[in-house]
Amino acid sequence: MTGKLKELILEQDRRCEQLNQEMRARDFERWQLLQLLHEKDEKLAHEQSVVVRQRTVLSSTMGATRHYRAVCAFRAWAEHQRGVRARRAL
């Protein structure tokens, strides 16, 4: 009976050690996944700030484009008016 009990205790000890190793391996995998998640979060935050800057630049560029178009239209209208006046003067 003591031999069988000793065998049972040894088997439980081996199983416990095996489970401890599995737990350490899973803890390490969990730590690695958390590191990857942290890196992804940082990358997303950076990309989000880039998007905000790009939208700001785009908005500014669109405003400059509207202004340039208005200036060009005014210059074309003024040139047309000069031409009309010149033809009338002749």
mmCIF file of N, CA, C and O in Angstrom:
data_model
loop_
_atom_site.group_PDB
_atom_site.id
_atom_site.type_symbol
_atom_site.label_atom_id
_atom_site.label_comp_id
_atom_site.label_asym_id
_atom_site.label_seq_id
_atom_site.Cartn_x
_atom_site.Cartn_y
_atom_site.Cartn_z
ATOM 1 N N MET A 1 0.811 -1.189 0.000
ATOM 2 C CA MET A 1 0.000 0.000 0.000
ATOM 3 C C MET A 1 0.861 1.262 0.000
ATOM 4 O O MET A 1 0.552 2.199 -0.707
ATOM 5 N N THR A 2 1.947 1.282 0.756
ATOM 6 C CA THR A 2 2.802 2.466 0.796
ATOM 7 C C THR A 2 3.485 2.693 -0.543
ATOM 8 O O THR A 2 3.732 3.827 -0.930
ATOM 9 N N GLY A 3 3.831 1.638 -1.250
ATOM 10 C CA GLY A 3 4.448 1.765 -2.564
ATOM 11 C C GLY A 3 3.487 2.406 -3.555
ATOM 12 O O GLY A 3 3.870 3.242 -4.375
ATOM 13 N N LYS A 4 2.226 1.975 -3.475
ATOM 14 C CA LYS A 4 1.228 2.533 -4.365
ATOM 15 C C LYS A 4 0.955 3.997 -4.018
ATOM 16 O O LYS A 4 0.793 4.835 -4.908
ATOM 17 N N LEU A 5 0.916 4.311 -2.742
ATOM 18 C CA LEU A 5 0.698 5.677 -2.300
ATOM 19 C C LEU A 5 1.852 6.572 -2.738
ATOM 20 O O LEU A 5 1.646 7.691 -3.212
ATOM 21 N N LYS A 6 3.087 6.035 -2.603
ATOM 22 C CA LYS A 6 4.272 6.776 -3.017
ATOM 23 C C LYS A 6 4.243 7.041 -4.524
ATOM 24 O O LYS A 6 4.547 8.141 -4.986
ATOM 25 N N GLU A 7 3.828 6.027 -5.266
ATOM 26 C CA GLU A 7 3.710 6.180 -6.735
ATOM 27 C C GLU A 7 2.675 7.240 -7.097
ATOM 28 O O GLU A 7 2.899 8.067 -7.983
ATOM 29 N N LEU A 8 1.554 7.219 -6.398
ATOM 30 C CA LEU A 8 0.493 8.183 -6.636
ATOM 31 C C LEU A 8 0.969 9.606 -6.320
ATOM 32 O O LEU A 8 0.724 10.537 -7.091
ATOM 33 N N ILE A 9 1.702 9.758 -5.245
ATOM 34 C CA ILE A 9 2.231 11.074 -4.867
ATOM 35 C C ILE A 9 3.242 11.555 -5.903
ATOM 36 O O ILE A 9 3.230 12.725 -6.310
ATOM 37 N N LEU A 10 4.108 10.665 -6.366
ATOM 38 C CA LEU A 10 5.088 11.031 -7.391
ATOM 39 C C LEU A 10 4.401 11.436 -8.689
ATOM 40 O O LEU A 10 4.803 12.409 -9.343
ATOM 41 N N GLU A 11 3.370 10.710 -9.051
ATOM 42 C CA GLU A 11 2.621 11.035 -10.275
ATOM 43 C C GLU A 11 1.950 12.399 -10.137
ATOM 44 O O GLU A 11 1.974 13.209 -11.068
ATOM 45 N N GLN A 12 1.368 12.656 -8.983
ATOM 46 C CA GLN A 12 0.739 13.962 -8.752
ATOM 47 C C GLN A 12 1.784 15.082 -8.771
ATOM 48 O O GLN A 12 1.534 16.175 -9.280
ATOM 49 N N ASP A 13 2.956 14.800 -8.229
ATOM 50 C CA ASP A 13 4.044 15.783 -8.221
ATOM 51 C C ASP A 13 4.488 16.103 -9.653
ATOM 52 O O ASP A 13 4.692 17.274 -10.001
ATOM 53 N N ARG A 14 4.636 15.059 -10.484
ATOM 54 C CA ARG A 14 5.003 15.265 -11.889
ATOM 55 C C ARG A 14 3.915 16.070 -12.611
ATOM 56 O O ARG A 14 4.209 16.983 -13.375
ATOM 57 N N ARG A 15 2.684 15.718 -12.369
ATOM 58 C CA ARG A 15 1.563 16.423 -13.012
ATOM 59 C C ARG A 15 1.529 17.893 -12.569
ATOM 60 O O ARG A 15 1.302 18.779 -13.385
ATOM 61 N N CYS A 16 1.772 18.106 -11.302
ATOM 62 C CA CYS A 16 1.790 19.475 -10.784
ATOM 63 C C CYS A 16 2.912 20.279 -11.454
ATOM 64 O O CYS A 16 2.711 21.432 -11.846
ATOM 65 N N GLU A 17 4.082 19.691 -11.597
ATOM 66 C CA GLU A 17 5.205 20.370 -12.255
ATOM 67 C C GLU A 17 4.887 20.648 -13.717
ATOM 68 O O GLU A 17 5.176 21.727 -14.231
ATOM 69 N N GLN A 18 4.266 19.684 -14.375
ATOM 70 C CA GLN A 18 3.881 19.867 -15.772
ATOM 71 C C GLN A 18 2.875 21.022 -15.897
ATOM 72 O O GLN A 18 3.000 21.867 -16.784
ATOM 73 N N LEU A 19 1.904 21.067 -15.008
ATOM 74 C CA LEU A 19 0.913 22.147 -15.041
ATOM 75 C C LEU A 19 1.557 23.498 -14.744
ATOM 76 O O LEU A 19 1.191 24.514 -15.341
ATOM 77 N N ASN A 20 2.530 23.502 -13.822
ATOM 78 C CA ASN A 20 3.248 24.747 -13.535
ATOM 79 C C ASN A 20 4.019 25.239 -14.762
ATOM 80 O O ASN A 20 4.054 26.439 -15.045
ATOM 81 N N GLN A 21 4.623 24.313 -15.497
ATOM 82 C CA GLN A 21 5.339 24.696 -16.715
ATOM 83 C C GLN A 21 4.376 25.253 -17.763
ATOM 84 O O GLN A 21 4.668 26.252 -18.421
ATOM 85 N N GLU A 22 3.234 24.597 -17.907
ATOM 86 C CA GLU A 22 2.225 25.092 -18.848
ATOM 87 C C GLU A 22 1.753 26.483 -18.442
ATOM 88 O O GLU A 22 1.579 27.366 -19.289
ATOM 89 N N MET A 23 1.569 26.678 -17.146
ATOM 90 C CA MET A 23 1.112 27.975 -16.662
ATOM 91 C C MET A 23 2.163 29.055 -16.942
ATOM 92 O O MET A 23 1.826 30.155 -17.392
ATOM 93 N N ARG A 24 3.442 28.741 -16.720
ATOM 94 C CA ARG A 24 4.505 29.706 -17.015
ATOM 95 C C ARG A 24 4.550 30.021 -18.513
ATOM 96 O O ARG A 24 4.712 31.169 -18.915
ATOM 97 N N ALA A 25 4.382 28.996 -19.342
ATOM 98 C CA ALA A 25 4.388 29.199 -20.790
ATOM 99 C C ALA A 25 3.208 30.080 -21.210
ATOM 100 O O ALA A 25 3.368 31.004 -22.021
ATOM 101 N N ARG A 26 2.052 29.835 -20.641
ATOM 102 C CA ARG A 26 0.873 30.649 -20.993
ATOM 103 C C ARG A 26 1.015 32.073 -20.471
ATOM 104 O O ARG A 26 0.593 33.021 -21.128
ATOM 105 N N ASP A 27 1.610 32.216 -19.280
ATOM 106 C CA ASP A 27 1.857 33.562 -18.760
ATOM 107 C C ASP A 27 2.792 34.331 -19.681
ATOM 108 O O ASP A 27 2.590 35.524 -19.926
ATOM 109 N N PHE A 28 3.817 33.640 -20.198
ATOM 110 C CA PHE A 28 4.748 34.299 -21.119
ATOM 111 C C PHE A 28 4.041 34.667 -22.424
ATOM 112 O O PHE A 28 4.219 35.767 -22.937
ATOM 113 N N GLU A 29 3.217 33.762 -22.947
ATOM 114 C CA GLU A 29 2.453 34.060 -24.162
ATOM 115 C C GLU A 29 1.522 35.245 -23.930
ATOM 116 O O GLU A 29 1.400 36.131 -24.783
ATOM 117 N N ARG A 30 0.894 35.275 -22.778
ATOM 118 C CA ARG A 30 0.004 36.385 -22.433
ATOM 119 C C ARG A 30 0.788 37.693 -22.386
ATOM 120 O O ARG A 30 0.332 38.717 -22.897
ATOM 121 N N TRP A 31 1.960 37.663 -21.777
ATOM 122 C CA TRP A 31 2.801 38.859 -21.695
ATOM 123 C C TRP A 31 3.188 39.327 -23.098
ATOM 124 O O TRP A 31 3.138 40.527 -23.388
ATOM 125 N N GLN A 32 3.561 38.372 -23.973
ATOM 126 C CA GLN A 32 3.919 38.731 -25.347
ATOM 127 C C GLN A 32 2.733 39.359 -26.076
ATOM 128 O O GLN A 32 2.892 40.360 -26.793
ATOM 129 N N LEU A 33 1.550 38.782 -25.906
ATOM 130 C CA LEU A 33 0.358 39.324 -26.554
ATOM 131 C C LEU A 33 0.036 40.725 -26.037
ATOM 132 O O LEU A 33 -0.356 41.606 -26.808
ATOM 133 N N LEU A 34 0.222 40.939 -24.749
ATOM 134 C CA LEU A 34 -0.003 42.276 -24.193
ATOM 135 C C LEU A 34 1.000 43.278 -24.759
ATOM 136 O O LEU A 34 0.649 44.434 -25.025
ATOM 137 N N GLN A 35 2.233 42.840 -24.962
ATOM 138 C CA GLN A 35 3.245 43.713 -25.564
ATOM 139 C C GLN A 35 2.839 44.076 -26.997
ATOM 140 O O GLN A 35 2.936 45.234 -27.410
ATOM 141 N N LEU A 36 2.409 43.088 -27.752
ATOM 142 C CA LEU A 36 1.959 43.342 -29.125
ATOM 143 C C LEU A 36 0.760 44.289 -29.148
ATOM 144 O O LEU A 36 0.683 45.195 -29.981
ATOM 145 N N LEU A 37 -0.167 44.071 -28.228
ATOM 146 C CA LEU A 37 -1.342 44.937 -28.153
ATOM 147 C C LEU A 37 -0.931 46.369 -27.828
ATOM 148 O O LEU A 37 -1.445 47.321 -28.428
ATOM 149 N N HIS A 38 0.011 46.531 -26.927
ATOM 150 C CA HIS A 38 0.512 47.857 -26.577
ATOM 151 C C HIS A 38 1.159 48.530 -27.794
ATOM 152 O O HIS A 38 0.921 49.716 -28.055
ATOM 153 N N GLU A 39 1.964 47.780 -28.534
ATOM 154 C CA GLU A 39 2.596 48.319 -29.745
ATOM 155 C C GLU A 39 1.540 48.733 -30.770
ATOM 156 O O GLU A 39 1.658 49.791 -31.399
ATOM 157 N N LYS A 40 0.513 47.898 -30.947
ATOM 158 C CA LYS A 40 -0.555 48.214 -31.895
ATOM 159 C C LYS A 40 -1.296 49.478 -31.452
ATOM 160 O O LYS A 40 -1.638 50.322 -32.286
ATOM 161 N N ASP A 41 -1.564 49.604 -30.153
ATOM 162 C CA ASP A 41 -2.234 50.804 -29.642
ATOM 163 C C ASP A 41 -1.407 52.048 -29.919
ATOM 164 O O ASP A 41 -1.948 53.083 -30.334
ATOM 165 N N GLU A 42 -0.093 51.964 -29.698
ATOM 166 C CA GLU A 42 0.778 53.108 -29.973
ATOM 167 C C GLU A 42 0.780 53.449 -31.463
ATOM 168 O O GLU A 42 0.719 54.623 -31.841
ATOM 169 N N LYS A 43 0.825 52.429 -32.302
ATOM 170 C CA LYS A 43 0.820 52.657 -33.750
ATOM 171 C C LYS A 43 -0.491 53.298 -34.192
ATOM 172 O O LYS A 43 -0.491 54.237 -34.997
ATOM 173 N N LEU A 44 -1.613 52.815 -33.652
ATOM 174 C CA LEU A 44 -2.906 53.391 -34.003
ATOM 175 C C LEU A 44 -3.007 54.845 -33.547
ATOM 176 O O LEU A 44 -3.538 55.691 -34.273
ATOM 177 N N ALA A 45 -2.495 55.140 -32.357
ATOM 178 C CA ALA A 45 -2.523 56.522 -31.863
ATOM 179 C C ALA A 45 -1.685 57.429 -32.767
ATOM 180 O O ALA A 45 -2.093 58.549 -33.092
ATOM 181 N N HIS A 46 -0.536 56.916 -33.198
ATOM 182 C CA HIS A 46 0.321 57.700 -34.093
ATOM 183 C C HIS A 46 -0.377 57.930 -35.432
ATOM 184 O O HIS A 46 -0.395 59.046 -35.952
ATOM 185 N N GLU A 47 -0.950 56.872 -35.982
ATOM 186 C CA GLU A 47 -1.643 56.994 -37.271
ATOM 187 C C GLU A 47 -2.836 57.931 -37.167
ATOM 188 O O GLU A 47 -3.128 58.676 -38.101
ATOM 189 N N GLN A 48 -3.508 57.912 -36.021
ATOM 190 C CA GLN A 48 -4.638 58.813 -35.828
ATOM 191 C C GLN A 48 -4.167 60.266 -35.819
ATOM 192 O O GLN A 48 -4.807 61.134 -36.424
ATOM 193 N N SER A 49 -3.040 60.532 -35.182
ATOM 194 C CA SER A 49 -2.527 61.908 -35.178
ATOM 195 C C SER A 49 -2.091 62.324 -36.582
ATOM 196 O O SER A 49 -2.266 63.481 -36.969
ATOM 197 N N VAL A 50 -1.555 61.382 -37.360
ATOM 198 C CA VAL A 50 -1.181 61.682 -38.746
ATOM 199 C C VAL A 50 -2.426 62.024 -39.562
ATOM 200 O O VAL A 50 -2.422 62.972 -40.353
ATOM 201 N N VAL A 51 -3.494 61.277 -39.359
ATOM 202 C CA VAL A 51 -4.743 61.535 -40.083
ATOM 203 C C VAL A 51 -5.273 62.929 -39.742
ATOM 204 O O VAL A 51 -5.710 63.671 -40.626
ATOM 205 N N VAL A 52 -5.208 63.289 -38.459
ATOM 206 C CA VAL A 52 -5.687 64.617 -38.052
ATOM 207 C C VAL A 52 -4.868 65.703 -38.741
ATOM 208 O O VAL A 52 -5.423 66.686 -39.257
ATOM 209 N N ARG A 53 -3.537 65.526 -38.769
ATOM 210 C CA ARG A 53 -2.687 66.517 -39.443
ATOM 211 C C ARG A 53 -2.984 66.579 -40.930
ATOM 212 O O ARG A 53 -3.043 67.667 -41.523
ATOM 213 N N GLN A 54 -3.178 65.428 -41.563
ATOM 214 C CA GLN A 54 -3.472 65.408 -42.994
ATOM 215 C C GLN A 54 -4.804 66.088 -43.290
ATOM 216 O O GLN A 54 -4.929 66.811 -44.284
ATOM 217 N N ARG A 55 -5.787 65.883 -42.433
ATOM 218 C CA ARG A 55 -7.079 66.546 -42.636
ATOM 219 C C ARG A 55 -6.934 68.059 -42.485
ATOM 220 O O ARG A 55 -7.572 68.817 -43.222
ATOM 221 N N THR A 56 -6.114 68.485 -41.538
ATOM 222 C CA THR A 56 -5.884 69.914 -41.353
ATOM 223 C C THR A 56 -5.222 70.514 -42.584
ATOM 224 O O THR A 56 -5.629 71.577 -43.076
ATOM 225 N N VAL A 57 -4.214 69.822 -43.107
ATOM 226 C CA VAL A 57 -3.522 70.298 -44.302
ATOM 227 C C VAL A 57 -4.476 70.309 -45.494
ATOM 228 O O VAL A 57 -4.496 71.266 -46.278
ATOM 229 N N LEU A 58 -5.279 69.276 -45.627
ATOM 230 C CA LEU A 58 -6.241 69.207 -46.728
ATOM 231 C C LEU A 58 -7.238 70.360 -46.654
ATOM 232 O O LEU A 58 -7.526 71.009 -47.662
ATOM 233 N N SER A 59 -7.742 70.617 -45.469
ATOM 234 C CA SER A 59 -8.684 71.712 -45.298
ATOM 235 C C SER A 59 -8.045 73.045 -45.665
ATOM 236 O O SER A 59 -8.649 73.870 -46.357
ATOM 237 N N SER A 60 -6.819 73.248 -45.226
ATOM 238 C CA SER A 60 -6.099 74.481 -45.547
ATOM 239 C C SER A 60 -5.877 74.599 -47.053
ATOM 240 O O SER A 60 -6.059 75.669 -47.645
ATOM 241 N N THR A 61 -5.499 73.494 -47.677
ATOM 242 C CA THR A 61 -5.261 73.485 -49.120
ATOM 243 C C THR A 61 -6.544 73.779 -49.885
ATOM 244 O O THR A 61 -6.533 74.531 -50.864
ATOM 245 N N MET A 62 -7.641 73.205 -49.429
ATOM 246 C CA MET A 62 -8.923 73.457 -50.098
ATOM 247 C C MET A 62 -9.305 74.928 -49.961
ATOM 248 O O MET A 62 -9.828 75.532 -50.908
ATOM 249 N N GLY A 63 -9.033 75.519 -48.801
ATOM 250 C CA GLY A 63 -9.309 76.943 -48.617
ATOM 251 C C GLY A 63 -8.461 77.792 -49.543
ATOM 252 O O GLY A 63 -8.961 78.756 -50.157
ATOM 253 N N ALA A 64 -7.179 77.448 -49.670
ATOM 254 C CA ALA A 64 -6.295 78.187 -50.579
ATOM 255 C C ALA A 64 -6.752 78.022 -52.021
ATOM 256 O O ALA A 64 -6.700 78.976 -52.809
ATOM 257 N N THR A 65 -7.224 76.837 -52.374
ATOM 258 C CA THR A 65 -7.715 76.586 -53.736
ATOM 259 C C THR A 65 -8.937 77.451 -54.031
ATOM 260 O O THR A 65 -9.029 78.065 -55.106
ATOM 261 N N ARG A 66 -9.858 77.514 -53.073
ATOM 262 C CA ARG A 66 -11.048 78.361 -53.270
ATOM 263 C C ARG A 66 -10.644 79.823 -53.439
ATOM 264 O O ARG A 66 -11.167 80.529 -54.305
ATOM 265 N N HIS A 67 -9.712 80.272 -52.622
ATOM 266 C CA HIS A 67 -9.242 81.652 -52.723
ATOM 267 C C HIS A 67 -8.596 81.905 -54.088
ATOM 268 O O HIS A 67 -8.876 82.915 -54.740
ATOM 269 N N TYR A 68 -7.741 80.987 -54.542
ATOM 270 C CA TYR A 68 -7.064 81.138 -55.833
ATOM 271 C C TYR A 68 -8.077 81.169 -56.977
ATOM 272 O O TYR A 68 -7.968 81.967 -57.904
ATOM 273 N N ARG A 69 -9.075 80.310 -56.913
ATOM 274 C CA ARG A 69 -10.114 80.302 -57.950
ATOM 275 C C ARG A 69 -10.866 81.629 -57.973
ATOM 276 O O ARG A 69 -11.183 82.159 -59.050
ATOM 277 N N ALA A 70 -11.160 82.154 -56.791
ATOM 278 C CA ALA A 70 -11.867 83.439 -56.724
ATOM 279 C C ALA A 70 -11.012 84.554 -57.318
ATOM 280 O O ALA A 70 -11.513 85.399 -58.079
ATOM 281 N N VAL A 71 -9.712 84.561 -57.002
ATOM 282 C CA VAL A 71 -8.807 85.570 -57.557
ATOM 283 C C VAL A 71 -8.732 85.442 -59.070
ATOM 284 O O VAL A 71 -8.803 86.447 -59.797
ATOM 285 N N CYS A 72 -8.608 84.209 -59.564
ATOM 286 C CA CYS A 72 -8.543 83.987 -61.018
ATOM 287 C C CYS A 72 -9.833 84.442 -61.698
ATOM 288 O O CYS A 72 -9.799 85.076 -62.760
ATOM 289 N N ALA A 73 -10.970 84.136 -61.095
ATOM 290 C CA ALA A 73 -12.256 84.542 -61.677
ATOM 291 C C ALA A 73 -12.359 86.060 -61.692
ATOM 292 O O ALA A 73 -12.800 86.656 -62.690
ATOM 293 N N PHE A 74 -11.944 86.709 -60.587
ATOM 294 C CA PHE A 74 -11.990 88.172 -60.554
ATOM 295 C C PHE A 74 -11.068 88.775 -61.600
ATOM 296 O O PHE A 74 -11.454 89.727 -62.302
ATOM 297 N N ARG A 75 -9.863 88.238 -61.736
ATOM 298 C CA ARG A 75 -8.924 88.754 -62.747
ATOM 299 C C ARG A 75 -9.484 88.570 -64.156
ATOM 300 O O ARG A 75 -9.357 89.450 -65.010
ATOM 301 N N ALA A 76 -10.092 87.406 -64.412
ATOM 302 C CA ALA A 76 -10.681 87.167 -65.740
ATOM 303 C C ALA A 76 -11.811 88.149 -65.997
ATOM 304 O O ALA A 76 -11.929 88.710 -67.100
ATOM 305 N N TRP A 77 -12.652 88.395 -64.991
ATOM 306 C CA TRP A 77 -13.752 89.347 -65.139
ATOM 307 C C TRP A 77 -13.205 90.748 -65.381
ATOM 308 O O TRP A 77 -13.692 91.467 -66.250
ATOM 309 N N ALA A 78 -12.159 91.152 -64.603
ATOM 310 C CA ALA A 78 -11.565 92.486 -64.770
ATOM 311 C C ALA A 78 -10.956 92.632 -66.160
ATOM 312 O O ALA A 78 -11.104 93.678 -66.816
ATOM 313 N N GLU A 79 -10.288 91.588 -66.637
ATOM 314 C CA GLU A 79 -9.694 91.623 -67.986
ATOM 315 C C GLU A 79 -10.789 91.732 -69.046
ATOM 316 O O GLU A 79 -10.668 92.474 -70.026
ATOM 317 N N HIS A 80 -11.861 91.013 -68.845
ATOM 318 C CA HIS A 80 -12.989 91.088 -69.773
ATOM 319 C C HIS A 80 -13.552 92.516 -69.793
ATOM 320 O O HIS A 80 -13.843 93.056 -70.869
ATOM 321 N N GLN A 81 -13.705 93.108 -68.613
ATOM 322 C CA GLN A 81 -14.227 94.480 -68.534
ATOM 323 C C GLN A 81 -13.297 95.468 -69.235
ATOM 324 O O GLN A 81 -13.755 96.371 -69.924
ATOM 325 N N ARG A 82 -11.992 95.289 -69.080
ATOM 326 C CA ARG A 82 -11.035 96.157 -69.777
ATOM 327 C C ARG A 82 -11.189 96.016 -71.286
ATOM 328 O O ARG A 82 -11.136 97.010 -72.028
ATOM 329 N N GLY A 83 -11.337 94.784 -71.731
ATOM 330 C CA GLY A 83 -11.528 94.549 -73.169
ATOM 331 C C GLY A 83 -12.791 95.210 -73.677
ATOM 332 O O GLY A 83 -12.819 95.799 -74.779
ATOM 333 N N VAL A 84 -13.875 95.109 -72.914
ATOM 334 C CA VAL A 84 -15.151 95.732 -73.300
ATOM 335 C C VAL A 84 -14.977 97.236 -73.381
ATOM 336 O O VAL A 84 -15.409 97.890 -74.354
ATOM 337 N N ARG A 85 -14.325 97.835 -72.393
ATOM 338 C CA ARG A 85 -14.100 99.286 -72.406
ATOM 339 C C ARG A 85 -13.217 99.707 -73.566
ATOM 340 O O ARG A 85 -13.449 100.766 -74.191
ATOM 341 N N ALA A 86 -12.206 98.900 -73.861
ATOM 342 C CA ALA A 86 -11.292 99.223 -74.971
ATOM 343 C C ALA A 86 -12.039 99.177 -76.290
ATOM 344 O O ALA A 86 -11.831 100.041 -77.157
ATOM 345 N N ARG A 87 -12.907 98.203 -76.487
ATOM 346 C CA ARG A 87 -13.681 98.111 -77.728
ATOM 347 C C ARG A 87 -14.662 99.293 -77.857
ATOM 348 O O ARG A 87 -14.887 99.807 -78.932
ATOM 349 N N ARG A 88 -15.237 99.690 -76.746
ATOM 350 C CA ARG A 88 -16.157 100.828 -76.781
ATOM 351 C C ARG A 88 -15.422 102.124 -77.116
ATOM 352 O O ARG A 88 -15.985 102.994 -77.758
ATOM 353 N N ALA A 89 -14.216 102.225 -76.618
ATOM 354 C CA ALA A 89 -13.437 103.442 -76.848
ATOM 355 C C ALA A 89 -13.038 103.570 -78.307
ATOM 356 O O ALA A 89 -12.807 104.670 -78.796
ATOM 357 N N LEU A 90 -12.933 102.474 -78.995
ATOM 358 C CA LEU A 90 -12.526 102.522 -80.405
ATOM 359 C C LEU A 90 -13.696 102.889 -81.224
ATOM 360 O O LEU A 90 -14.088 103.519 -81.980
#
